[in-house]
Coordinates of C-alpha atoms and ligand atoms in Angstrom, one line a residue:
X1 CA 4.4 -17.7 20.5
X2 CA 1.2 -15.5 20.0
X3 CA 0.2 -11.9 21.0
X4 CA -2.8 -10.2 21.7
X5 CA -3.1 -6.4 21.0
X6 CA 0.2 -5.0 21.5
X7 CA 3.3 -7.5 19.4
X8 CA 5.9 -7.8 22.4
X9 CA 9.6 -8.8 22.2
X10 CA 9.5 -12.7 21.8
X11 CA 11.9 -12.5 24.5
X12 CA 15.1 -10.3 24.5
X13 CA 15.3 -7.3 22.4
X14 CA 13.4 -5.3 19.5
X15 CA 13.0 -2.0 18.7
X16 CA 11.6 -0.4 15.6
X17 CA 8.7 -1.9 13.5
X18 CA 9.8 -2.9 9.7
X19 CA 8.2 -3.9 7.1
X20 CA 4.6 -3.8 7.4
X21 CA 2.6 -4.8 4.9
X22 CA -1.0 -6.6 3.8
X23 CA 0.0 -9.2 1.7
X24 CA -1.4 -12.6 0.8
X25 CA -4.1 -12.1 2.7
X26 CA -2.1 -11.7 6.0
X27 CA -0.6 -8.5 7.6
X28 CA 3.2 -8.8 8.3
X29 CA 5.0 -7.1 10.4
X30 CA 8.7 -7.5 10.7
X31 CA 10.9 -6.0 13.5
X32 CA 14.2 -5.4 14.8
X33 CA 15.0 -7.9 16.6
X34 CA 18.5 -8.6 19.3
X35 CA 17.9 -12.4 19.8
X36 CA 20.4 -12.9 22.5
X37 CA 20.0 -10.7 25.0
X38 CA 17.4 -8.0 26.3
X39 CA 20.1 -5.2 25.0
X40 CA 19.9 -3.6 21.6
X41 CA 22.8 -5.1 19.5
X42 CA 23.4 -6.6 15.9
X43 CA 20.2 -6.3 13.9
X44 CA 18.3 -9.2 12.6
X45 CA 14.7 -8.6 11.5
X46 CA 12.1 -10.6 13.9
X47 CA 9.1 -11.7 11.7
X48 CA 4.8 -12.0 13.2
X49 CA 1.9 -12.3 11.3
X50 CA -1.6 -11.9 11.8
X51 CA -5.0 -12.2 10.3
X52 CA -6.5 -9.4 11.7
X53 CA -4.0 -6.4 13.2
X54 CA -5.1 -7.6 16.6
X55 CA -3.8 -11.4 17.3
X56 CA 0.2 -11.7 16.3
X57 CA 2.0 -15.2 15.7
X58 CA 6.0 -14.8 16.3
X59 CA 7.7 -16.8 12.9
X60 CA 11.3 -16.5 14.4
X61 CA 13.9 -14.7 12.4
X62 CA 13.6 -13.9 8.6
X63 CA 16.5 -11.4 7.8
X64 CA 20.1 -11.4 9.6
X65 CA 23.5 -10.6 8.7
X66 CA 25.4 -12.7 6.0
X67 CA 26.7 -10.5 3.3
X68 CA 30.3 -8.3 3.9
X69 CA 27.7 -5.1 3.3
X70 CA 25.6 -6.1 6.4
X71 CA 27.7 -7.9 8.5
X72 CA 26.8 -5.9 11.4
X73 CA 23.1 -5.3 11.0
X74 CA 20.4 -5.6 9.4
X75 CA 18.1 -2.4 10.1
X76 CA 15.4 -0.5 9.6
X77 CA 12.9 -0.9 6.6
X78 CA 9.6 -1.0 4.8
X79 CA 7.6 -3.7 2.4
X80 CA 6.0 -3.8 -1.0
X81 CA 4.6 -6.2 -3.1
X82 CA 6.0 -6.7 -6.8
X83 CA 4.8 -8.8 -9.3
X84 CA 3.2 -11.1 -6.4
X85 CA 6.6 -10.8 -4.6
X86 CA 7.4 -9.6 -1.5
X87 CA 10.0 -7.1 -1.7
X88 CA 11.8 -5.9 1.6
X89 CA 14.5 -3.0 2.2
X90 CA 16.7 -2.4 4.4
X91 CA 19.8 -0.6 5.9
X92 CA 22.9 -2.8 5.8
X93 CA 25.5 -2.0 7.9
X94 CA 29.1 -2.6 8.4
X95 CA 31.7 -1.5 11.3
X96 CA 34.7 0.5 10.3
X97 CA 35.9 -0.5 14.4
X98 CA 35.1 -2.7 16.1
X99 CA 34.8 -3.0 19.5
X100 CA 36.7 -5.7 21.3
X101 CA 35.1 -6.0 23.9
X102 CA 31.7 -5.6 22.5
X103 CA 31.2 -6.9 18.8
X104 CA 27.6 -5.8 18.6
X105 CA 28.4 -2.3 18.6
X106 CA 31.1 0.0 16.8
X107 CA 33.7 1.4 18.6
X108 CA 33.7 5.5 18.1
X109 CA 30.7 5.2 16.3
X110 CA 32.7 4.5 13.2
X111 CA 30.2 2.4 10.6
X112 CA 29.2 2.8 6.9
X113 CA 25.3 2.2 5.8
X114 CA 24.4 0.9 2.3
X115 CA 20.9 0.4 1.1
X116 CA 19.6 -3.5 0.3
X117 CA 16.6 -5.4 -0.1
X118 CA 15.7 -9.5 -0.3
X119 CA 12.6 -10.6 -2.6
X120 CA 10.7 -13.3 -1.3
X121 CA 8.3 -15.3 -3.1
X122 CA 5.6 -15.8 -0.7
X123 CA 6.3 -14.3 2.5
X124 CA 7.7 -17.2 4.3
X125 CA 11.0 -18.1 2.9
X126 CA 13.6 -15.6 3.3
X127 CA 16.7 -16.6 1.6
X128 CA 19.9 -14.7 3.4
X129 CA 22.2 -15.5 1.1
X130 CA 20.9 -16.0 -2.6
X131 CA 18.1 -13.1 -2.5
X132 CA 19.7 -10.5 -1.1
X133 CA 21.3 -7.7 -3.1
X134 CA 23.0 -4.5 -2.3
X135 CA 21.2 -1.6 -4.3
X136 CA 22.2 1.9 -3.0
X137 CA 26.1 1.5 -2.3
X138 CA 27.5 3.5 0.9
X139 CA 27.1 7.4 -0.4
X140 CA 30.0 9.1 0.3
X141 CA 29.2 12.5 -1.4
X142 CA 28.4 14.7 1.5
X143 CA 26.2 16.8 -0.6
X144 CA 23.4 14.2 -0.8
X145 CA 23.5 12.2 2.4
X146 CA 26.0 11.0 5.0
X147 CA 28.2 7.7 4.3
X148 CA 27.1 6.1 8.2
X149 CA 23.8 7.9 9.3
X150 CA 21.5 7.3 5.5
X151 CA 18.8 4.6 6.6
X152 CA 15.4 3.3 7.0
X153 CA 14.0 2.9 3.5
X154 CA 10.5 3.6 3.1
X155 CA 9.3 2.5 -0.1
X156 CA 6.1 3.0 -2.1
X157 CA 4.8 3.4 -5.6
X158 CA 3.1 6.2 -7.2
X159 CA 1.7 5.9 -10.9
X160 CA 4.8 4.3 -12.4
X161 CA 7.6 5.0 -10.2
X162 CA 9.0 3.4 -7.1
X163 CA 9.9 6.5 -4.5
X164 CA 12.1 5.9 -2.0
X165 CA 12.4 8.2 1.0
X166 CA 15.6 7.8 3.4
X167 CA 16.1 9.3 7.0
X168 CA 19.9 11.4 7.1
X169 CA 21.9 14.0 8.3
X170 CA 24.2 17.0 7.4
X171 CA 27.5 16.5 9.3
X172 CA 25.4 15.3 12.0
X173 CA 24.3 18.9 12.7
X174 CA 21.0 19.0 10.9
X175 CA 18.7 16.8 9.8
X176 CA 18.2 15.5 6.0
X177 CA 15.9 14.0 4.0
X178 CA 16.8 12.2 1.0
X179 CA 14.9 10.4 -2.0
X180 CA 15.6 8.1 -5.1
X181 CA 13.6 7.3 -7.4
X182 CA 13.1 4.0 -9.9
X183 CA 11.4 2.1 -12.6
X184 CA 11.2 -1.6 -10.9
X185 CA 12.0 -1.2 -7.3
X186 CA 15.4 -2.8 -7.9
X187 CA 17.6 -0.1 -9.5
X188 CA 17.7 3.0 -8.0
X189 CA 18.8 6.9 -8.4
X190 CA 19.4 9.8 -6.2
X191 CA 16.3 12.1 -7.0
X192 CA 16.7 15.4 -4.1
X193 CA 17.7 15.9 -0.6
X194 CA 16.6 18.2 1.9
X195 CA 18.3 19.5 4.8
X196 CA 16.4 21.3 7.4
X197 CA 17.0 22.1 10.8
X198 CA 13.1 21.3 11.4
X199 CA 14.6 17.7 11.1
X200 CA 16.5 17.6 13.7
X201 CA 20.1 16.5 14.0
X202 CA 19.6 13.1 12.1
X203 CA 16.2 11.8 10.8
X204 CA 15.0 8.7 11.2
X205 CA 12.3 6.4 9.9
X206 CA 10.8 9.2 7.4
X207 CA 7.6 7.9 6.0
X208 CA 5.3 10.0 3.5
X209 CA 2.0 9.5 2.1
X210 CA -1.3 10.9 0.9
X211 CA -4.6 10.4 2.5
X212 CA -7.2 11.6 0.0
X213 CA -5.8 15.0 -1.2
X214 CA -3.3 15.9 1.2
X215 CA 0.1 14.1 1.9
X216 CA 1.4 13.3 5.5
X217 CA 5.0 13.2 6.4
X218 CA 6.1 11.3 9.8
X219 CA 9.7 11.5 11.4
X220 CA 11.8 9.9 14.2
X221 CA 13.9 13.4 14.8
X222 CA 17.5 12.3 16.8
X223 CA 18.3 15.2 19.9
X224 CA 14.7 17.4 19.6
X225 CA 14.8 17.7 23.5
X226 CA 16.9 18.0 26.5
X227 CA 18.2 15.1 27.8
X228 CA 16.1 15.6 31.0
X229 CA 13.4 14.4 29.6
X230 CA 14.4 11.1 29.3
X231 CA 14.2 11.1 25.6
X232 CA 15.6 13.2 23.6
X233 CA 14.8 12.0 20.3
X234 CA 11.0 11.7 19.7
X235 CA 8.4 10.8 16.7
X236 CA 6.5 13.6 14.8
X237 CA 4.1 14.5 12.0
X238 CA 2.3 16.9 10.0
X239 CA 0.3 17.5 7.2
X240 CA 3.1 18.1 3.8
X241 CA 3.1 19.6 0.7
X242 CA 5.2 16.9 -1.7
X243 CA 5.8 17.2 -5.4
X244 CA 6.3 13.6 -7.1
X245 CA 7.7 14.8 -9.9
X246 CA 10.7 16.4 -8.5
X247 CA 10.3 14.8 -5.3
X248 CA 9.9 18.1 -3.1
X249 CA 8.8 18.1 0.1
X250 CA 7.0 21.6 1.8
X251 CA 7.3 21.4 5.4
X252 CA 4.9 23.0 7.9
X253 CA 6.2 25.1 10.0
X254 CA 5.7 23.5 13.4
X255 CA 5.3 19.4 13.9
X256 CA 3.0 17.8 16.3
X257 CA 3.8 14.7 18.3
X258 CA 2.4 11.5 16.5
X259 CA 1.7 10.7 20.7
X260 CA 2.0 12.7 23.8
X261 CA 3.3 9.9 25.8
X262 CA 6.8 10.3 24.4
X263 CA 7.7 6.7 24.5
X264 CA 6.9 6.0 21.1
X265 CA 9.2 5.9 18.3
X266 CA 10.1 4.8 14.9
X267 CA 7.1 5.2 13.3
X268 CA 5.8 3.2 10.1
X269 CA 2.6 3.2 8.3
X270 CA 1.3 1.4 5.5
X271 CA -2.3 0.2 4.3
X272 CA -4.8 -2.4 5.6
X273 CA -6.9 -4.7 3.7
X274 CA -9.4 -2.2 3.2
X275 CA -7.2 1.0 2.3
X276 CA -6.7 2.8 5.8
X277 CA -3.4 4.2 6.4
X278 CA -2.4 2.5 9.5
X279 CA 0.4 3.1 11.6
X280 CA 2.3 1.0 14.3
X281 CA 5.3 2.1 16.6
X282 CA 7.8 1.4 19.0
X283 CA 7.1 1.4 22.7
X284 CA 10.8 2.4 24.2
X285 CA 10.8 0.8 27.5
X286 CA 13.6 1.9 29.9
X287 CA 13.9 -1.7 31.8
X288 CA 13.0 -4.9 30.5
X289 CA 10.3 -6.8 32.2
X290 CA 11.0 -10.4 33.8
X291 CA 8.5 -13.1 33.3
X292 CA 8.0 -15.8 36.5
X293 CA 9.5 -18.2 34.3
X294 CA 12.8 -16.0 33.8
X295 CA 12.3 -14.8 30.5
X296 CA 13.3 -11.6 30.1
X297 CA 11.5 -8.9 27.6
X298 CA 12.0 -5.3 26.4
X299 CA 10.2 -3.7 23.7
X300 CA 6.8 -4.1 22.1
X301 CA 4.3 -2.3 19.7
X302 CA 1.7 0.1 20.1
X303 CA -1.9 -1.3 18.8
X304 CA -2.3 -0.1 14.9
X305 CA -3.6 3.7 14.3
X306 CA -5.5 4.4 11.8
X307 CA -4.7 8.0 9.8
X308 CA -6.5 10.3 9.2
X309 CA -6.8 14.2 8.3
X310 CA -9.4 16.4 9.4
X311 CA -8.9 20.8 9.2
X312 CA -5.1 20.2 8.9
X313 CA -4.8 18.0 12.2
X314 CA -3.6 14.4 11.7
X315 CA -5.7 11.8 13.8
X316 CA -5.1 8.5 15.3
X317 CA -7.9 6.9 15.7
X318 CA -9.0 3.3 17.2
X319 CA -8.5 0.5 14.3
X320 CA -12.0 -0.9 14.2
X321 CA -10.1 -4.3 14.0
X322 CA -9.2 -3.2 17.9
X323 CA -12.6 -2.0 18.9
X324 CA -14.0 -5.1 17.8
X325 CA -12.3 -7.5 20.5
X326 CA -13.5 -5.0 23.4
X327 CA -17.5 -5.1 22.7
X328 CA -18.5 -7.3 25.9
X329 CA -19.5 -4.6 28.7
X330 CA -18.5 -5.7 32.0
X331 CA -21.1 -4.4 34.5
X332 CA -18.1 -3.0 37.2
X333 CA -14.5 -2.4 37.8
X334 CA -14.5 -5.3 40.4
X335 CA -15.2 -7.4 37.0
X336 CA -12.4 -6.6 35.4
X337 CA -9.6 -9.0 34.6
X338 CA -6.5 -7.0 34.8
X339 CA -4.1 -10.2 33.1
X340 CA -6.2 -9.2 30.1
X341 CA -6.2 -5.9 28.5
X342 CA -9.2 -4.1 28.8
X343 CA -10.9 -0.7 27.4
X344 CA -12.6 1.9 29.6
X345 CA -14.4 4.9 27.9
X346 CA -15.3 8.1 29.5
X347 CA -16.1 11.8 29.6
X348 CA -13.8 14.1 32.1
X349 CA -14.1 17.0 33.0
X350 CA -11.6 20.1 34.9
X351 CA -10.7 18.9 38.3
X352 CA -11.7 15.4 37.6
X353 CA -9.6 12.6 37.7
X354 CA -9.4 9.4 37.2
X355 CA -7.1 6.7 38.8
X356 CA -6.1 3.1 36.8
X357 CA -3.9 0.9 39.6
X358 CA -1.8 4.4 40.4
X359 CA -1.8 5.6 37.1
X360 CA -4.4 8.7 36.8
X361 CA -5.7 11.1 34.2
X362 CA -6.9 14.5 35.2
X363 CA -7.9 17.6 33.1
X364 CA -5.6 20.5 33.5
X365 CA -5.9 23.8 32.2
X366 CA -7.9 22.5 29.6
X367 CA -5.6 19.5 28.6
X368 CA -5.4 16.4 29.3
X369 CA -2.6 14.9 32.1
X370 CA -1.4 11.6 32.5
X371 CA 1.1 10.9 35.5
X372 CA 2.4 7.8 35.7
X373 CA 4.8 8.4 38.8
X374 CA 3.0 5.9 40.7
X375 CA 3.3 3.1 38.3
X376 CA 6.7 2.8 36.6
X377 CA 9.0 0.9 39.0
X378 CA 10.6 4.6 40.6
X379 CA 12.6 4.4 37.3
X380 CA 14.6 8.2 37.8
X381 CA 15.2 10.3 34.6
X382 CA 12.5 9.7 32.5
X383 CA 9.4 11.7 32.1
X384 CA 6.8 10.7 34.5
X385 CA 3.8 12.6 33.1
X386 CA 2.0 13.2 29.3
X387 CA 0.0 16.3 28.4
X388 CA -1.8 16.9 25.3
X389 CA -2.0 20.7 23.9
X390 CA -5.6 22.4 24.3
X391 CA -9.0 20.5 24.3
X392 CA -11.2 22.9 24.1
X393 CA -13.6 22.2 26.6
X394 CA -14.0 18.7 25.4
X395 CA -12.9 15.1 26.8
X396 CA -13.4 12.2 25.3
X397 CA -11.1 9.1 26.5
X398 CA -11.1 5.9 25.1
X399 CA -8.5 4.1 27.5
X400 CA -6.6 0.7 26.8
X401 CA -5.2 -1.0 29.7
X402 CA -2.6 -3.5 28.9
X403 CA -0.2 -4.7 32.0
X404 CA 2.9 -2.8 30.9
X405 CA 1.2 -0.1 28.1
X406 CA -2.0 2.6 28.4
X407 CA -3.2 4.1 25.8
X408 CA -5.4 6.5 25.9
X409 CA -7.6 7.7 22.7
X410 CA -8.9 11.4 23.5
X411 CA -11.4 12.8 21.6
X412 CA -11.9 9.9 18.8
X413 CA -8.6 10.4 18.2
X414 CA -7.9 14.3 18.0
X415 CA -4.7 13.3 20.5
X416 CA -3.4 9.6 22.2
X417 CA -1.2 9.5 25.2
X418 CA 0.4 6.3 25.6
X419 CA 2.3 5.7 28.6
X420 CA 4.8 2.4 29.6
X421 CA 4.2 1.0 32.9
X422 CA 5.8 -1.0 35.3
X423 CA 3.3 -1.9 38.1
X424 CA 0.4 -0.9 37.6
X425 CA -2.3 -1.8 40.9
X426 CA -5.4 -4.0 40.6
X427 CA -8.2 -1.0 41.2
X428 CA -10.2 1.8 39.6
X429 CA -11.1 4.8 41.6
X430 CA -12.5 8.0 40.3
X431 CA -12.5 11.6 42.1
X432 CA -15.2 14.5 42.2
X433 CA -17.3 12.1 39.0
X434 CA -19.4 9.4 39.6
X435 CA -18.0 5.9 38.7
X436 CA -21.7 5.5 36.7
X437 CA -20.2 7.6 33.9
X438 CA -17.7 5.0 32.6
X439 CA -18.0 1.8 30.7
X440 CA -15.9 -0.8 31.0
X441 CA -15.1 -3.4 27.8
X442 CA -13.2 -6.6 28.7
X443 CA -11.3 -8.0 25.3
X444 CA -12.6 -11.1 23.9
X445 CA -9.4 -13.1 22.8
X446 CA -11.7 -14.6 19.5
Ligands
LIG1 C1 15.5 3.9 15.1 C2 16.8 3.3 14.6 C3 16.8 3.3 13.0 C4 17.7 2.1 12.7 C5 17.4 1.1 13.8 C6 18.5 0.3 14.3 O1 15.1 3.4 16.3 O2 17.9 3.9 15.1 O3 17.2 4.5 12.5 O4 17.5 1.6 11.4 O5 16.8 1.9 14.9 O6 18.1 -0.7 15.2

């Protein structure tokens, strides 16, 4: 099964991206996967590849449960390559309860998480039972993380020492951050934690890095908002200050949103062939979408960011992989082929808007608003509109149409919005601009 721009659930469930990684001169990208039903339940890790960040071929399942330590799930992780090896880590996860009626999930939430990885040789081969190895046991000392909610390895290597960085919690009340540290990537030790109630209530998915000079750290903070607004937990970043040596992280004081839709999540970066930092995310979709053929679907991936820094704002900008497949102008909307993503780029203005099949984008009090009320299947209790912080004065939109994800790119990058959609309608219309002022890009599929 292949996909074109955004990776999609082949079928049934996935959530959170894992493991993505350039390696033998193919990007990876692995993913949580629920094979049996369009529900979230025991972890397996879903596998696609792709030459160029833009076309994605589904390989079936490479990691699932098989070992007493991740009997109930194999989550969240992150990819490096080791002496020509491909090194994967993960969260393991075993039920202290189960639920009788409901094996996929633990009854009151009663679970212990251990830290493993699986080497594979090329890539392709995953062997579940022989290459798998536990390598941080459950911690149960509540001074340096939390024995159920420690998980999502992010690994990476700086000079000559593995780092790896761990999403966790005090009692549950306030986020933590924790890090180990190690000489070959396969035995580990407890470096620092930090607990900070800038974390949230549990982290997830932490990911640090540098681009040039200056490091970036990224989050998925659990309970950051009020439940009325659909989400409550929610992806963030800022520049960081971070000391290898001791592994110490300086937090800014305030985060921004890595997007302003507010249906991402889980976000994971890692390099392309040519040494961008590129990041890819979860697309939390609140229903899953039925195909004519019955197949049922929930879940996909935003199209790769690239990363970058510019005055102390982190950017994410189109991946010139991306921009590439949408170079063939088409001369009006009555052109476009709305089966097939396509890109629109514009200029607004205040008290212009623009209207994509009952989704529309308008300029604000100087930001930019996205309402998608028309478009997401009357779906109650989520939030039906994005707004950016201030433009100043400027507006900018690249805008990619997909049939159940827009994104839009505002000001090359300075903010996205992107926005899950249900039904989106088969026209363009634009008010108080002149429909002269925006190009239209149809994707080419090669
Ligand atoms: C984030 C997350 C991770 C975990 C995974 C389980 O969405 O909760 O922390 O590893 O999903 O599927």
């Amino acid at each position: 099964m292949k996909n074109e721009l955004h990776l999609r659930a082949p079928g049934n469930w996935i959530n959170d991206p894992n493991g993505f990684i350039y390696y033998k001169g193919k990007y990876h990208l692995f993913y949580q996967y629920f094979p049996y039903a369009p529900v979230w339940g025991t972890m397996h890790w879903g596998h696609a590849v792709s030459d160029d960040l833009v076309h994605w071929e589904h390989q079936g399942v490479a990691l699932f449960p098989t070992k007493e330590y991740d009997q109930n799930g194999v989550f969240s992780g992150s990819a490096l390559e080791a002496d020509g090896k491909l090194n994967l880590y993960y969260s393991a996860v075993r039920y202290l309860e189960k639920d009788a009626e409901n094996i996929h999930m633990a009854k009151n939430n009663h679970f212990v998480t251990s830290q493993a990885m699986v080497v594979s040789e090329d890539g392709v081969h995953f062997d579940n039972w022989k290459d798998k190895r536990q390598i941080i046991p459950v911690i149960y000392d509540e001074e340096r993380a939390h024995a159920a909610h420690t998980r999502d390895p992010k690994v990476w290597k700086e000079g000559n020492t593995y780092y790896m960085v761990l999403g966790s919690t005090c009692r549950e009340e306030t986020g933590r951050i924790v890090f180990y540290t190690s000489k070959d990537g396969v035995n580990w030790e407890f470096s620092n934690q930090m607990t900070d109630r800038r974390l949230g209530r549990i982290l997830e998915c932490p990911d640090i890095f540098k681009i040039d000079e200056t490091y970036v750290f990224m989050g998925s903070l659990m309970y950051i908002s009020q439940k009325e607004c659909g989400y409550e937990h929610h992806a963030v970043c800022a520049p960081a200050e971070f000391d290898p040596a001791r592994c110490r992280l300086t937090l800014r004081e305030e985060f921004e949103y890595v997007d302003y839709g507010l249906d991402m999540y889980a976000v994971q970066t890692n390099l392309d062939k040519d040494g961008r930092r590129v990041m890819i995310a979860w697309m939390r979709m609140p229903k899953a979408v039925k195909e004519q053929n019955g197949c049922e679907w929930n879940g996909m991936m935003c199209q790769p960011r690239v990363v970058e820094v510019n005055n102390g704002h982190v950017y994410f900008r189109v991946h010139p992989e991306v921009g590439k497949y949408f170079d063939a102008e088409v001369p009006s909307f009555d052109k476009l082929d709305f089966s097939q993503p396509f890109c629109l780029r514009t200029s607004l203005k205040e008290g212009q808007e623009l209207n994509i099949g009952g989704y529309r984008i308008r300029i604000e009090n100087d930001a930019v608003y996205a309402d998608r009320s028309q478009v997401f299947a009357g779906l109650e209790g989520y939030s039906l509109t994005g707004r950016t912080p201030e433009i100043a004065g400027e507006c900018r939109l690249e805008i990619f149409v997909d049939r159940n994800l827009i994104e839009i790119f505002i000001n090359g990058g300075e903010f996205v919005i992107s926005h899950v959609v249900y039904d989106i309608g088969k026209y363009i219309e634009t008010s108080n601009f002149d429909e002269g002022d925006i190009r239209c890009y149809s994707h080419r599929s090669s």
